[in-house]
Coordinates of C-alpha atoms in Angstrom, one line a residue:
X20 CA 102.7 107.7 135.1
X21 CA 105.3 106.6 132.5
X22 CA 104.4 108.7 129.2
X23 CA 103.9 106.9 125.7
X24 CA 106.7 106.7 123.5
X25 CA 106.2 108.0 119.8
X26 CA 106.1 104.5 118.0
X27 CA 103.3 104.1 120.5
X28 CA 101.6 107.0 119.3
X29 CA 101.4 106.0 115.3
X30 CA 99.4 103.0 114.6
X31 CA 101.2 100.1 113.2
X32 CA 98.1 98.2 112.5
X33 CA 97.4 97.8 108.8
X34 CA 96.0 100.9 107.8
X35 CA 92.5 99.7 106.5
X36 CA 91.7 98.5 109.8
X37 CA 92.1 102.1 111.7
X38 CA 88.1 104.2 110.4
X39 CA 90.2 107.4 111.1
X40 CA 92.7 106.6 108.7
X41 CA 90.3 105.2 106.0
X42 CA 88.6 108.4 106.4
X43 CA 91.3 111.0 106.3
X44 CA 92.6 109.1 102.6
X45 CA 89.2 108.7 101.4
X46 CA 89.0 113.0 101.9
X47 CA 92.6 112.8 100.5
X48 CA 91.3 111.4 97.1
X49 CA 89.2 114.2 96.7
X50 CA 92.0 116.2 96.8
X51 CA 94.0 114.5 94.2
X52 CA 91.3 115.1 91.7
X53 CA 92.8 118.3 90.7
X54 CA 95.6 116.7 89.2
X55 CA 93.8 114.4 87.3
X56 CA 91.7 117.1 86.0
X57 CA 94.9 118.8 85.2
X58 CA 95.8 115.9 83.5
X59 CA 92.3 115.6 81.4
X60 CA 92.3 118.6 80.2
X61 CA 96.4 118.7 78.9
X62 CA 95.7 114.9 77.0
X63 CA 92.4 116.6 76.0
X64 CA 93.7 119.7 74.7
X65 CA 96.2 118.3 72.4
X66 CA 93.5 115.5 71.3
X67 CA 90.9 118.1 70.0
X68 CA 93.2 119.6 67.8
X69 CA 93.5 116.4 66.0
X70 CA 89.3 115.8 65.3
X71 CA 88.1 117.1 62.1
X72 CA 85.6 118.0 63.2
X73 CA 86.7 120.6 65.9
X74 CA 88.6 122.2 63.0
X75 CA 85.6 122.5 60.7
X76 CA 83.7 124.0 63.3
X77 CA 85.6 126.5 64.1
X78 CA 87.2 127.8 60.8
X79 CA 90.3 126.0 60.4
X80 CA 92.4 127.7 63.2
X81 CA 95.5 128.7 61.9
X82 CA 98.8 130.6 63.0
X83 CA 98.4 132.8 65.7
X84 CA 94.7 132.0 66.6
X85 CA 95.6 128.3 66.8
X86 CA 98.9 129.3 69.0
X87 CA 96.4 131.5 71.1
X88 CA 94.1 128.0 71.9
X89 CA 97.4 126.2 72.7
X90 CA 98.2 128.6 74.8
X91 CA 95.8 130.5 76.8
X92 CA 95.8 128.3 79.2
X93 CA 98.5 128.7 80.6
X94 CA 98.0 132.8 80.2
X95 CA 94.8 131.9 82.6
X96 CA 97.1 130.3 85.0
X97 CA 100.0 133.0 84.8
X98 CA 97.0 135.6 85.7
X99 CA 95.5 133.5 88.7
X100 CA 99.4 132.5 90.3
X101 CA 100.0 136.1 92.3
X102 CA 96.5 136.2 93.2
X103 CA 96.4 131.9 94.3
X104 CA 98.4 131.9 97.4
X105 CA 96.3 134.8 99.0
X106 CA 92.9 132.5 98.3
X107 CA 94.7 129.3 99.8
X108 CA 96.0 130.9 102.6
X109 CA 93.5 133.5 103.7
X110 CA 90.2 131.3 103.1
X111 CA 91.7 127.9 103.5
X112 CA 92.7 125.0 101.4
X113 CA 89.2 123.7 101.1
X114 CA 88.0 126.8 99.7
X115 CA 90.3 127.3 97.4
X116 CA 89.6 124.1 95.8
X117 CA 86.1 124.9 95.7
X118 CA 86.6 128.5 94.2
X119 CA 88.8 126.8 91.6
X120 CA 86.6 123.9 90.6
X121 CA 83.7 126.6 90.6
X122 CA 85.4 128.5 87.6
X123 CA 86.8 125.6 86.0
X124 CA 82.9 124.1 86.1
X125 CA 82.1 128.0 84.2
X126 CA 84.4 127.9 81.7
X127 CA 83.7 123.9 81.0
X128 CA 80.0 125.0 80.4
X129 CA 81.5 127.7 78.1
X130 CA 83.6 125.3 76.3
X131 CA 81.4 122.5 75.7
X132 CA 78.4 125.3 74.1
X133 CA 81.2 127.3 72.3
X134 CA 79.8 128.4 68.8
X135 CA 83.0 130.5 67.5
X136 CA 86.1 130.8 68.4
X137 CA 86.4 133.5 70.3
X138 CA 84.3 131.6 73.6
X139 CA 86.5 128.6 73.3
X140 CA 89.6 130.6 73.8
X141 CA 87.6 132.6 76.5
X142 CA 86.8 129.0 78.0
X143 CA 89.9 127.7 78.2
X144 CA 91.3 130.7 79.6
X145 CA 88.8 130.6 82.1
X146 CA 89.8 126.9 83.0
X147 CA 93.4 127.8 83.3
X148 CA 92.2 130.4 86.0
X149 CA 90.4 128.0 87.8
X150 CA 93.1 125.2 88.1
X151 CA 95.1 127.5 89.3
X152 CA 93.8 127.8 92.6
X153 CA 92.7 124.4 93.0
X154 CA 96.1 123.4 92.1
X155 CA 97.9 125.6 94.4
X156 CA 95.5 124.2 97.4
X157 CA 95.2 120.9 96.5
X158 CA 98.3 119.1 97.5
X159 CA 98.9 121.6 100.2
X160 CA 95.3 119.8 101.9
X161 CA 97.4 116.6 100.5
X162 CA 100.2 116.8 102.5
X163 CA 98.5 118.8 105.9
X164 CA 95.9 116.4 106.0
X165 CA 97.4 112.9 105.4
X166 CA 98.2 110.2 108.1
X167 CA 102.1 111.4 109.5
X168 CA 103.5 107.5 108.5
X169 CA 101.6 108.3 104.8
X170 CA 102.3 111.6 104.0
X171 CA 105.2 110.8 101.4
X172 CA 103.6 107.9 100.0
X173 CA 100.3 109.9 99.5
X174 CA 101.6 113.2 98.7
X175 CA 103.6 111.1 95.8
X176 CA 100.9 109.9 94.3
X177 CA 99.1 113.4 93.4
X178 CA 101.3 113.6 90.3
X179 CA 100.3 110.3 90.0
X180 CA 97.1 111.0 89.2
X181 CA 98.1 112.9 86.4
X182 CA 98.2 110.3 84.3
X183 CA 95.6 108.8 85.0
X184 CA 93.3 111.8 83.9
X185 CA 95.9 111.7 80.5
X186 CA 95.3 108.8 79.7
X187 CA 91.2 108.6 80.0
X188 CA 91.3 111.7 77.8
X189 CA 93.4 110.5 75.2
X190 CA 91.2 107.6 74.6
X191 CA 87.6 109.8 75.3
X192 CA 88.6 111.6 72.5
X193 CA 90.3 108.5 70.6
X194 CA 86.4 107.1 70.9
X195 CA 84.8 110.6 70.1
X196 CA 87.2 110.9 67.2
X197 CA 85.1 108.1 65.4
X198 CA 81.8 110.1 65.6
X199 CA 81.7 111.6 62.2
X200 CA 79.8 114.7 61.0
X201 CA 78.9 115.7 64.5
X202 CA 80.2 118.5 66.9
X203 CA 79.5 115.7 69.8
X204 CA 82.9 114.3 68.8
X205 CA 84.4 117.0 70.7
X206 CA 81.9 118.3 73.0
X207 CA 81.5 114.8 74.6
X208 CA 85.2 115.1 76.2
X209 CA 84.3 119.0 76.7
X210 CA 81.2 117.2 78.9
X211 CA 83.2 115.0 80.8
X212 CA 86.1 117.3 81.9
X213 CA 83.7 118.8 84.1
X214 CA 83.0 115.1 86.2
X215 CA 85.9 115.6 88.8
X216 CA 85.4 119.6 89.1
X217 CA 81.2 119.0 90.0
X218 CA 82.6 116.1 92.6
X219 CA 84.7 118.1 94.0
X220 CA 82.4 121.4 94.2
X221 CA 79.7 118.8 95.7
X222 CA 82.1 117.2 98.2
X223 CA 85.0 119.6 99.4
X224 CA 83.5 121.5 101.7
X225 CA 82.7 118.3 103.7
X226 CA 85.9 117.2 104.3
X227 CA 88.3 118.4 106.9
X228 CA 90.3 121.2 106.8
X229 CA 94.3 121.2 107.2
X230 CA 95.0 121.4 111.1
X231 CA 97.8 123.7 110.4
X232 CA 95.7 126.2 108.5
X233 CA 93.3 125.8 111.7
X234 CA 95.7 126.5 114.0
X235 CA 97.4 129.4 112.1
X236 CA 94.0 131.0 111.9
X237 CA 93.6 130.2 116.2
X238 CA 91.1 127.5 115.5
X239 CA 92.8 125.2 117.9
X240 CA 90.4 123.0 119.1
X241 CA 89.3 122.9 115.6
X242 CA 92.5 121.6 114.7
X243 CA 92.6 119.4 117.5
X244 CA 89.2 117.5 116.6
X245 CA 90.2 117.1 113.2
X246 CA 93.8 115.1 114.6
X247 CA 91.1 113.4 117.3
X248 CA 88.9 111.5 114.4
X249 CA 91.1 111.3 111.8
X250 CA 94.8 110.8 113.0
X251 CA 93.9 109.4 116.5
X252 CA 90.5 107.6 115.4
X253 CA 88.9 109.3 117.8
X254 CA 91.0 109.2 120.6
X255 CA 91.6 112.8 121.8
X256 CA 95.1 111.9 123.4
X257 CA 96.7 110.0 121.0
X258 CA 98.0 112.7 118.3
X259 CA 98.8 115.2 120.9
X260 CA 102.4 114.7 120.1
X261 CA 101.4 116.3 116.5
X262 CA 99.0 118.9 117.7
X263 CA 101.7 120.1 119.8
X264 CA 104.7 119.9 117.2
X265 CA 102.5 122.0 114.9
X266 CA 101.2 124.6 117.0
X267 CA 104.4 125.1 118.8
X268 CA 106.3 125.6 115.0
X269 CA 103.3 128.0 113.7
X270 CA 103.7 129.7 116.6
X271 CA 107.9 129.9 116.4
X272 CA 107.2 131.0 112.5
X273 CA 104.5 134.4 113.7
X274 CA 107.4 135.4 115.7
X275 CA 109.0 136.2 112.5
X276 CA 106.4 138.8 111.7
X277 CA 104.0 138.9 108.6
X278 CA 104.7 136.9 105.2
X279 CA 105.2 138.3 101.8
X280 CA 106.7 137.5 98.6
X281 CA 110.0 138.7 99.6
X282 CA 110.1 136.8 102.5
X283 CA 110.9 134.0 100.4
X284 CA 115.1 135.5 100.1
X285 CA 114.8 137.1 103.1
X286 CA 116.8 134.6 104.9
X287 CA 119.8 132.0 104.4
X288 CA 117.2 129.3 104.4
X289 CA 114.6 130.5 102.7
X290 CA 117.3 131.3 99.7
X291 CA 118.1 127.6 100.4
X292 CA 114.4 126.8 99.4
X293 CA 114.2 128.9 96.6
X294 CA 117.2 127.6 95.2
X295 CA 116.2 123.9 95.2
X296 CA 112.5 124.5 94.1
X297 CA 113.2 126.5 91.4
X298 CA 116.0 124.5 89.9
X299 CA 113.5 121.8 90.2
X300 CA 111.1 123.9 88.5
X301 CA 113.0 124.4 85.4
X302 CA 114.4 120.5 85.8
X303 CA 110.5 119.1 85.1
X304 CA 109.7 121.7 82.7
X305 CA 112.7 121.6 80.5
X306 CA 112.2 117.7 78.9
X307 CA 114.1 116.5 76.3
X308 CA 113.3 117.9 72.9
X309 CA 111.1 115.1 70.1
X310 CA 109.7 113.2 72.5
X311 CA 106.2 114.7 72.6
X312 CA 105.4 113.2 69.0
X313 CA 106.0 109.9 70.0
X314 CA 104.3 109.5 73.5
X315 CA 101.6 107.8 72.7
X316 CA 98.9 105.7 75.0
X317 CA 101.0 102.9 75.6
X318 CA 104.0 105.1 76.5
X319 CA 101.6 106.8 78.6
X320 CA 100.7 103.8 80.9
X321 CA 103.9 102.7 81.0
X322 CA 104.8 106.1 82.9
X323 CA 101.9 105.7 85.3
X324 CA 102.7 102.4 85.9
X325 CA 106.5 103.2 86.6
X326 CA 105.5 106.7 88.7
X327 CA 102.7 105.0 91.4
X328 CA 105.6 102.1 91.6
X329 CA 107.8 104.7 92.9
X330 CA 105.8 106.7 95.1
X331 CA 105.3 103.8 97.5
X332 CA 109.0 103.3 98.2
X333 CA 109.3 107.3 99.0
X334 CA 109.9 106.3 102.7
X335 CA 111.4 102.9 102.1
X336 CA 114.1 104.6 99.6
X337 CA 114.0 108.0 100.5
X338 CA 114.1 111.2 98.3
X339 CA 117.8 112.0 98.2
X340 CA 118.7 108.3 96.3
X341 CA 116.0 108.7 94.1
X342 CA 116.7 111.7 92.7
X343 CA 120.2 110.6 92.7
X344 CA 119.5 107.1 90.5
X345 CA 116.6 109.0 88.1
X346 CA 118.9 111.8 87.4
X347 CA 121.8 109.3 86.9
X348 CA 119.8 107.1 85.0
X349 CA 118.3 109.4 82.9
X350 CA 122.2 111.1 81.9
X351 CA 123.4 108.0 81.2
X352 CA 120.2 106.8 79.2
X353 CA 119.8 110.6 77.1
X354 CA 123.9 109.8 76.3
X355 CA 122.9 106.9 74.1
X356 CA 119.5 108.5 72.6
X357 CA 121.7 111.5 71.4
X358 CA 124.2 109.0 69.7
X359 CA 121.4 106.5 68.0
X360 CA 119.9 110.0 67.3
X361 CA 123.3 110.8 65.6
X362 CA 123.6 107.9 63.6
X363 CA 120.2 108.0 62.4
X364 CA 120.6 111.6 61.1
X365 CA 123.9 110.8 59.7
X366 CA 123.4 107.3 58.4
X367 CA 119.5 106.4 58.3
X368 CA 120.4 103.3 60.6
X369 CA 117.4 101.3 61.3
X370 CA 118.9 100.0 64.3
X371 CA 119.6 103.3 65.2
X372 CA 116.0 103.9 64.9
X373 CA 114.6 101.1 67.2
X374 CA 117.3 102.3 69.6
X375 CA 115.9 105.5 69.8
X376 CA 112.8 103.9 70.8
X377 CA 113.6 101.7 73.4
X378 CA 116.0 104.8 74.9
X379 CA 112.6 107.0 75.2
X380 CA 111.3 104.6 77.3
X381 CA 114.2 104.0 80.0
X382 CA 114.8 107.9 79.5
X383 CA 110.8 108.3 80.7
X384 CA 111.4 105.3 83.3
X385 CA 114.0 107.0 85.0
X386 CA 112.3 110.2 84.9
X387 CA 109.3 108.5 86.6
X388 CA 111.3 107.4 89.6
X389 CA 111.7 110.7 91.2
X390 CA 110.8 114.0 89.2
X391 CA 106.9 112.5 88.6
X392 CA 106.2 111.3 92.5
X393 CA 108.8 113.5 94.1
X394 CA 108.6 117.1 92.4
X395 CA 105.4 118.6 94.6
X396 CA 105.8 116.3 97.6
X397 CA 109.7 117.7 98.0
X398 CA 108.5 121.3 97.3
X399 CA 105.9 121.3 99.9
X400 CA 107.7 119.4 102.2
X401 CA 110.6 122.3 102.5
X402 CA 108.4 124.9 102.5
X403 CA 107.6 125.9 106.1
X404 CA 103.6 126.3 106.6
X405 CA 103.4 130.3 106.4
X406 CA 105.6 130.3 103.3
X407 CA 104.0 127.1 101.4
X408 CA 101.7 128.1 99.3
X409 CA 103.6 131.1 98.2
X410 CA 106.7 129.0 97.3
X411 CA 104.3 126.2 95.6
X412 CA 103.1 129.0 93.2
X413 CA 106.8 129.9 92.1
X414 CA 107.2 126.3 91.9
X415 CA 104.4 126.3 89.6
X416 CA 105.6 129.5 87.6
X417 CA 109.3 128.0 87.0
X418 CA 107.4 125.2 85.5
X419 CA 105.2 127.1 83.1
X420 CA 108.4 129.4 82.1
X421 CA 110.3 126.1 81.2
X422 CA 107.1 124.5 79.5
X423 CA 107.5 127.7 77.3
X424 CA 110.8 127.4 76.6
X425 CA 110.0 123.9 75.7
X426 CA 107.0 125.1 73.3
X427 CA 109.4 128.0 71.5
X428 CA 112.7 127.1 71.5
X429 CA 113.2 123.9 71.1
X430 CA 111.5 123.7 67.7
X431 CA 113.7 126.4 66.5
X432 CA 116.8 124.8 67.7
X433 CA 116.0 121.3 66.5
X434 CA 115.3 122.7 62.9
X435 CA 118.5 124.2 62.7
X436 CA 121.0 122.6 64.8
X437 CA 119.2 118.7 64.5
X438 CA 120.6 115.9 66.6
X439 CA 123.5 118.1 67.7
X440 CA 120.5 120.3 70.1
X441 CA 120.7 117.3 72.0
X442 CA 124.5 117.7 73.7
X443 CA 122.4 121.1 75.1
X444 CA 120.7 118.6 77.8
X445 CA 123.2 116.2 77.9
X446 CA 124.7 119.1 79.8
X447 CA 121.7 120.0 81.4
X448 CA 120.9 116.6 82.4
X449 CA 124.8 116.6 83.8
X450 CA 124.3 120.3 85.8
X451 CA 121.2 118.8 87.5
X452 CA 122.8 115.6 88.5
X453 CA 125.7 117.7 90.5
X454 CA 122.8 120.0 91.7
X455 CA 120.7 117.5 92.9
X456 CA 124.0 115.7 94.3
X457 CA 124.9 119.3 96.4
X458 CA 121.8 120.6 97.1
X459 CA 118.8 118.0 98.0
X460 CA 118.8 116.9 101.3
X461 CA 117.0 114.0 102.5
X462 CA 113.9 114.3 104.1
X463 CA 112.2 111.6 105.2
X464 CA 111.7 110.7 108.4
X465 CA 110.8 113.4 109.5
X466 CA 107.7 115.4 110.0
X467 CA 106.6 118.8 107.9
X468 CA 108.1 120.8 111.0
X469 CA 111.3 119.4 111.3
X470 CA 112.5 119.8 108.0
X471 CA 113.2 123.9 109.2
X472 CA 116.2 121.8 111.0
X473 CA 117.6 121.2 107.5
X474 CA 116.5 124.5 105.6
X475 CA 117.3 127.0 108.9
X476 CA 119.5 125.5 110.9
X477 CA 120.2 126.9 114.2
X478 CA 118.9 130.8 113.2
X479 CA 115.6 129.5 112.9
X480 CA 115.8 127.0 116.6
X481 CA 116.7 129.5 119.1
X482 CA 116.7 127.6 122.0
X483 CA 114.8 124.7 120.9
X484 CA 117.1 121.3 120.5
X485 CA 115.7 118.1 118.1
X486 CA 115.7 114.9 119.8
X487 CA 116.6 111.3 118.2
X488 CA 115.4 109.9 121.5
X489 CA 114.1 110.2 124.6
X490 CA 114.6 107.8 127.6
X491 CA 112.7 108.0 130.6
X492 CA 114.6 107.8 133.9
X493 CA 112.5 107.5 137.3
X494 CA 112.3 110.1 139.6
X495 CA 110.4 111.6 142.6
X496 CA 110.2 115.4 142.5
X497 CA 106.4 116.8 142.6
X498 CA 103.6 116.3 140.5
X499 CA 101.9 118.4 138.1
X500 CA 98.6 117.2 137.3
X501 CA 96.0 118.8 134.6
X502 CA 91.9 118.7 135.4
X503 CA 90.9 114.8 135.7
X504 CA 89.4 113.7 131.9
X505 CA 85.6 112.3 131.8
X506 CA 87.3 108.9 131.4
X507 CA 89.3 109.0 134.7
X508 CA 92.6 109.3 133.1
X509 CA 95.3 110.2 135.3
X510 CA 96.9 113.3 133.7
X511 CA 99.9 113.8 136.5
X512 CA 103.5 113.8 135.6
X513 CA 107.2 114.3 137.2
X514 CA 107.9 117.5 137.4
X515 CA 112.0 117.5 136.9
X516 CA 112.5 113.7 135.7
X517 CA 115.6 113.0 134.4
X518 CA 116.0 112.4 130.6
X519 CA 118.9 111.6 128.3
X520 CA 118.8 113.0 125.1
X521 CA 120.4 112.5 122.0
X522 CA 120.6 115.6 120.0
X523 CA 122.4 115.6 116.7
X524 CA 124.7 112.4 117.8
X525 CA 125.7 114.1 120.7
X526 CA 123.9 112.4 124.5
X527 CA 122.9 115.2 126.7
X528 CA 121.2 115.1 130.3
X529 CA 118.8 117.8 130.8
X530 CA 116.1 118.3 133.0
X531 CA 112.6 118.9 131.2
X532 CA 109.5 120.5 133.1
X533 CA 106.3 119.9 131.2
X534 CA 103.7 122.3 131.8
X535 CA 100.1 121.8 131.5
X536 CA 99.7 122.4 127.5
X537 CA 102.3 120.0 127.1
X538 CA 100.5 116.5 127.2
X539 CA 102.6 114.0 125.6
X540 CA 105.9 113.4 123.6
X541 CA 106.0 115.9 120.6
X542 CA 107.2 114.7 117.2
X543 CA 107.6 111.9 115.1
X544 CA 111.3 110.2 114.5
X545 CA 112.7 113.2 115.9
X546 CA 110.8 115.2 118.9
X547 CA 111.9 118.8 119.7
X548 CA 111.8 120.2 123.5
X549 CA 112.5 123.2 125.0
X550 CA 115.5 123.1 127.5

């Protein structure tokens, strides 16, 4: 029988006309409630502090009790990080976001009853724990789970949501903010942060796992149902290709002996990895300095609006030009704010002024083509499966040591130095550009296993080569033939059929035998064989 090829194993059809794809994104958008939660409770945070009422309640926070509710948080989440990656990876990504909702639903309750400050700053610690580990599972399920032709777009869009948590805080508590003499005007948004965490504790567990966890834990034919009704809409045989890719990869990564944190430098490409995702780490966290006063809800939608633009052209694009063009933009763009800033400062220009305005927006327009869609989905994607949600959590820890930097220093600096701070990240902004320019590769394409190709090169292949393509040529040798399906499929191949192969440019002839495990075509875009 003549095999399938691989566009014949990926549905074309519109999407909304495939169940098993409706199903997988509608398990996917449970997922992506994490980072809207995240995004809540950041808009929500800053939006309390500006209620009357909150303040009266609680004493008038001042100095280092109102720096410790800004920032224990984020002491939550530093506590939870080293602990995260064991949770997602030894119990599963659905757990993990189901442990993590679980506290965050705790210290809501905790929050929204506070009566001094001492529980509030306990609650929000609490939530900061929580988030933690749904956060470190949650786009890992993203990216494992989704449909192979909407990974990118999907995986894009959990940032995304972000914003759209943001900005239904900021005008909960906008609404709330209007409810005078009452504690209700901030324990109404307290209330409502806990809506996507009960959802998710409710739902989770009923979704699918990620195949790849399944298989890494020797759940195979777990693995394999979950691809069967949700990637081959119930056709058992039609994502063998990527049963087979990823089991094959897990199994070429155990080889390598058990994971730790120090297997993330151990090798030339994992160095590679961390090199990229931290620099990207500190690139997201470290944003231009003033800008935080004067996002406001418009500014806000106009972000979401430009981010959910960009993730659908992920694939179309690609993520190498985008970083490329935001990073570019965004240099050229910060150039002109620090010079209206300049002549502001110096000269009280009016037009100066309105520049400054209008240069805030491109500056966040630019930053929303790439760093919002692309930041997690690039991370993850680079990350092979037994190091992934280890190197998501020092993703997530460069972040929260630039946010700090962001908090502390930057006030400091612009109080003494003034408009003349800004040249700092006109040079940063110029350093990431030429980093971005050496050091991100392109990616798309391609699925989460072939991207080792890029990171590992040929210490991490062995023997196995990457195909672009694979011609069939007829031939007569024996057959193998596997156990006759309920269906009546035939199941026999050619046993040394003659294939051309183009591997890295180069057209090979080779002679594959597929044994019985080995069903279809593995891969998608590029298909790896053992020769």
């Amino acid at each position: 029988m003549d095999w399938p090829s691989v566009a014949e194993l990926i549905d074309r059809g519109p999407w909304y006309h495939n169940r098993g794809i409706v199903l997988v994104n509608l398990c996917v958008i449970l997922a992506l409630l994490t980072s809207y939660t995240n995004g809540f409770d950041g808009s929500m945070a800053n939006g309390l502090q500006l209620i009357s009422q909150w303040h009266s309640y609680f004493g008038e926070p001042t100095g280092s009790t109102l720096g410790l509710l800004t920032s224990v948080q984020n002491i939550g989440g530093f506590i939870a990080l080293p602990i995260a990656p064991y949770v997602t990876d030894g119990l599963g990504r659905r757990k993990a976001v189901f442990i993590g909702s679980l506290i965050m639903l705790g210290g809501v309750a905790l929050q929204a009853q506070s009566r001094n400050v001492a529980q509030f700053i306990a609650a929000r610690g609490m939530i900061g724990f929580g988030l933690t580990f749904a956060m470190n599972a949650a786009p890992l399920l993203v990216t494992e789970l989704a449909y192979p032709t909407q990974r990118g777009p999907i995986t894009a869009m959990y940032n995304v949501t972000w914003y759209i948590g943001s900005i239904i805080s900021a005008w909960t508590t906008f609404g709330t903010f209007r409810i005078v003499g009452s504690t209700w005007s901030w324990r109404i948004p307290s209330i409502l942060q806990a809506m996507p965490s009960l959802i998710q504790v409710a739902l989770i567990l009923f979704t699918p796992e990620s195949p790849r966890w399944l298989i890494s834990k020797g759940k195979d034919q777990e693995a394999r149902a979950v691809l069967t009704n949700y990637h081959g809409n119930g056709d058992e045989y039609h994502p063998l290709y990527e049963y087979n890719e990823i089991r094959e990869a897990i199994a070429l990564e155990k080889e390598f002996g058990k994971t730790s944190w120090a297997t993330l430098v151990k090798t030339p490409g994992n160095r590679r990895r961390m090199r990229v995702i931290i620099a990207m780490g500190f690139g997201i966290g470290i944003t231009a300095p003033g800008t935080k006063t004067m996002i406001n809800g418009i500014l806000q939608v106009f972000n979401f609006g430009m981010a959910i633009g960009s993730s659908l052209f992920v694939d179309r694009i690609g993520r190498r030009k985008l970083f490329l063009l935001s990073n570019a933009g965004m240099l050229v763009v910060f150039v002109f704010w620090t010079i209206s800033s300049a002549l502001f400062a110096e000269h009280g220009s009016r037009v100066a002024a309105n520049t400054t305005i209008v240069m805030i927006f491109l500056y966040y327009g630019f930053y929303d083509i790439a760093w919002t869609p692309l930041l997690i989905t690039y991370t993850i994607e680079i990350l092979p499966f037994q190091l992934r949600a280890k190197g998501f959590a020092i993703m997530s820890f460069t972040v929260a040591l630039a946010l700090v930097f962001n908090q502390y220093v930057n006030p400091v600096a612009l109080a003494k130095l003034g408009w003349k701070y800004y040249l700092f990240y006109v040079g940063w902004l110029a350093f990431e550009l030429v980093f971005v320019f050496l050091y991100v590769w392109e990616t798309k394409g391609r699925t989460l296993e072939q991207t080792a190709v890029l990171f590992d090169g040929e210490e991490r292949l062995g023997n196995d080569v990457y195909v672009e393509e694979v011609v069939v040529r007829r031939a007569e040798p024996r057959q193998l033939s596997t156990p006759t399906p309920s269906d009546g499929r035939d199941n026999s191949d050619k046993e040394g059929s003659s294939y051309e192969m183009k591997v890295k440019g180069t057209s090979i002839q080779s002679s594959l035998h597929l044994d019985q495990t080995e069903q279809s075509y593995t891969g998608d875009h590029r298909l790896r064989f053992k020769v």
